[in-house]
């Protein structure tokens, strides 16, 4: 996700179970400031086939420039990294 912000920008991340059996989200890694997560699924959240969960990523820069971070989502199917890039303006 890419974000540009003077004060704050918000984006969403969706984890979807596109398979035919239950998917367990074992963890969603925390991110450091100027990023924050809201509504991330709790450890051991189970998504049945076809279900999804969406959470919010907020970018609130206090200085100008590019800030990068990675959200690590671990599930019973493996690990996914969501790269974040935000630019404070």
Short mmCIF file of C-alpha atoms in Angstrom, two decimals:
data_model
loop_
_atom_site.label_atom_id
_atom_site.label_comp_id
_atom_site.label_asym_id
_atom_site.label_seq_id
_atom_site.Cartn_x
_atom_site.Cartn_y
_atom_site.Cartn_z
CA UNK A 1 0.00 0.00 0.00
CA UNK A 2 1.27 3.47 -0.83
CA UNK A 3 0.12 6.55 1.06
CA UNK A 4 0.77 10.28 0.83
CA UNK A 5 -0.12 12.42 3.80
CA UNK A 6 0.26 15.81 5.36
CA UNK A 7 -1.43 14.78 8.62
CA UNK A 8 -2.92 11.32 8.13
CA UNK A 9 -3.78 8.76 5.46
CA UNK A 10 -5.82 5.60 5.87
CA UNK A 11 -5.81 2.39 3.83
CA UNK A 12 -7.26 -1.08 4.33
CA UNK A 13 -5.82 -4.58 4.20
CA UNK A 14 -8.04 -7.57 3.49
CA UNK A 15 -7.15 -11.17 4.33
CA UNK A 16 -9.34 -13.56 2.33
CA UNK A 17 -9.69 -17.31 2.43
CA UNK A 18 -9.94 -18.29 -1.23
CA UNK A 19 -9.35 -21.98 -0.48
CA UNK A 20 -11.79 -24.74 0.28
CA UNK A 21 -10.92 -25.35 3.95
CA UNK A 22 -10.67 -23.17 7.06
CA UNK A 23 -7.74 -20.72 7.30
CA UNK A 24 -6.37 -19.74 10.71
CA UNK A 25 -4.73 -16.33 11.09
CA UNK A 26 -2.08 -17.02 13.71
CA UNK A 27 -0.74 -13.46 13.96
CA UNK A 28 -0.69 -10.01 12.42
CA UNK A 29 2.60 -8.28 13.20
CA UNK A 30 2.61 -4.83 14.74
CA UNK A 31 4.08 -1.88 12.85
CA UNK A 32 6.09 1.05 14.20
CA UNK A 33 5.16 4.73 14.08
CA UNK A 34 4.22 6.57 11.95
CA UNK A 35 2.04 3.55 11.05
CA UNK A 36 -0.66 2.01 13.20
CA UNK A 37 -3.19 -0.81 12.76
CA UNK A 38 -6.83 -0.79 13.79
CA UNK A 39 -9.19 -3.74 13.78
CA UNK A 40 -6.53 -6.34 12.95
CA UNK A 41 -7.80 -9.88 13.57
CA UNK A 42 -6.86 -11.52 16.86
CA UNK A 43 -4.51 -14.49 16.96
CA UNK A 44 -6.20 -17.76 15.99
CA UNK A 45 -9.01 -16.09 14.06
CA UNK A 46 -10.51 -18.72 11.74
CA UNK A 47 -11.83 -17.77 8.30
CA UNK A 48 -14.07 -20.33 6.67
CA UNK A 49 -13.88 -20.86 2.89
CA UNK A 50 -14.94 -17.64 1.14
CA UNK A 51 -14.71 -15.46 4.26
CA UNK A 52 -12.48 -12.42 4.66
CA UNK A 53 -11.50 -9.88 7.28
CA UNK A 54 -10.44 -6.27 6.67
CA UNK A 55 -8.44 -4.00 8.94
CA UNK A 56 -7.18 -0.42 8.76
CA UNK A 57 -3.65 0.91 8.38
CA UNK A 58 -3.14 4.54 9.38
CA UNK A 59 -0.13 6.59 8.31
CA UNK A 60 0.41 9.67 10.49
CA UNK A 61 3.77 11.23 9.60
CA UNK A 62 5.34 13.89 11.77
CA UNK A 63 8.14 14.73 9.30
CA UNK A 64 8.53 14.94 5.55
CA UNK A 65 9.95 12.03 3.62
CA UNK A 66 9.42 8.40 2.77
CA UNK A 67 8.69 5.90 5.54
CA UNK A 68 8.53 2.15 4.87
CA UNK A 69 7.20 -0.71 6.97
CA UNK A 70 6.02 -4.28 6.56
CA UNK A 71 2.99 -6.00 8.04
CA UNK A 72 3.70 -9.71 8.52
CA UNK A 73 0.55 -11.84 8.42
CA UNK A 74 1.03 -15.47 9.50
CA UNK A 75 -1.64 -18.05 8.72
CA UNK A 76 -2.04 -21.80 8.64
CA UNK A 77 -1.24 -21.54 4.90
CA UNK A 78 2.04 -19.65 5.40
CA UNK A 79 3.34 -16.12 5.76
CA UNK A 80 2.42 -13.02 3.75
CA UNK A 81 4.24 -9.69 3.86
CA UNK A 82 2.35 -6.49 3.10
CA UNK A 83 4.80 -3.71 2.19
CA UNK A 84 3.85 -0.18 3.21
CA UNK A 85 5.31 3.00 1.77
CA UNK A 86 4.17 6.40 2.96
CA UNK A 87 5.38 9.86 2.11
CA UNK A 88 5.05 12.71 4.58
CA UNK A 89 4.54 15.96 2.71
#
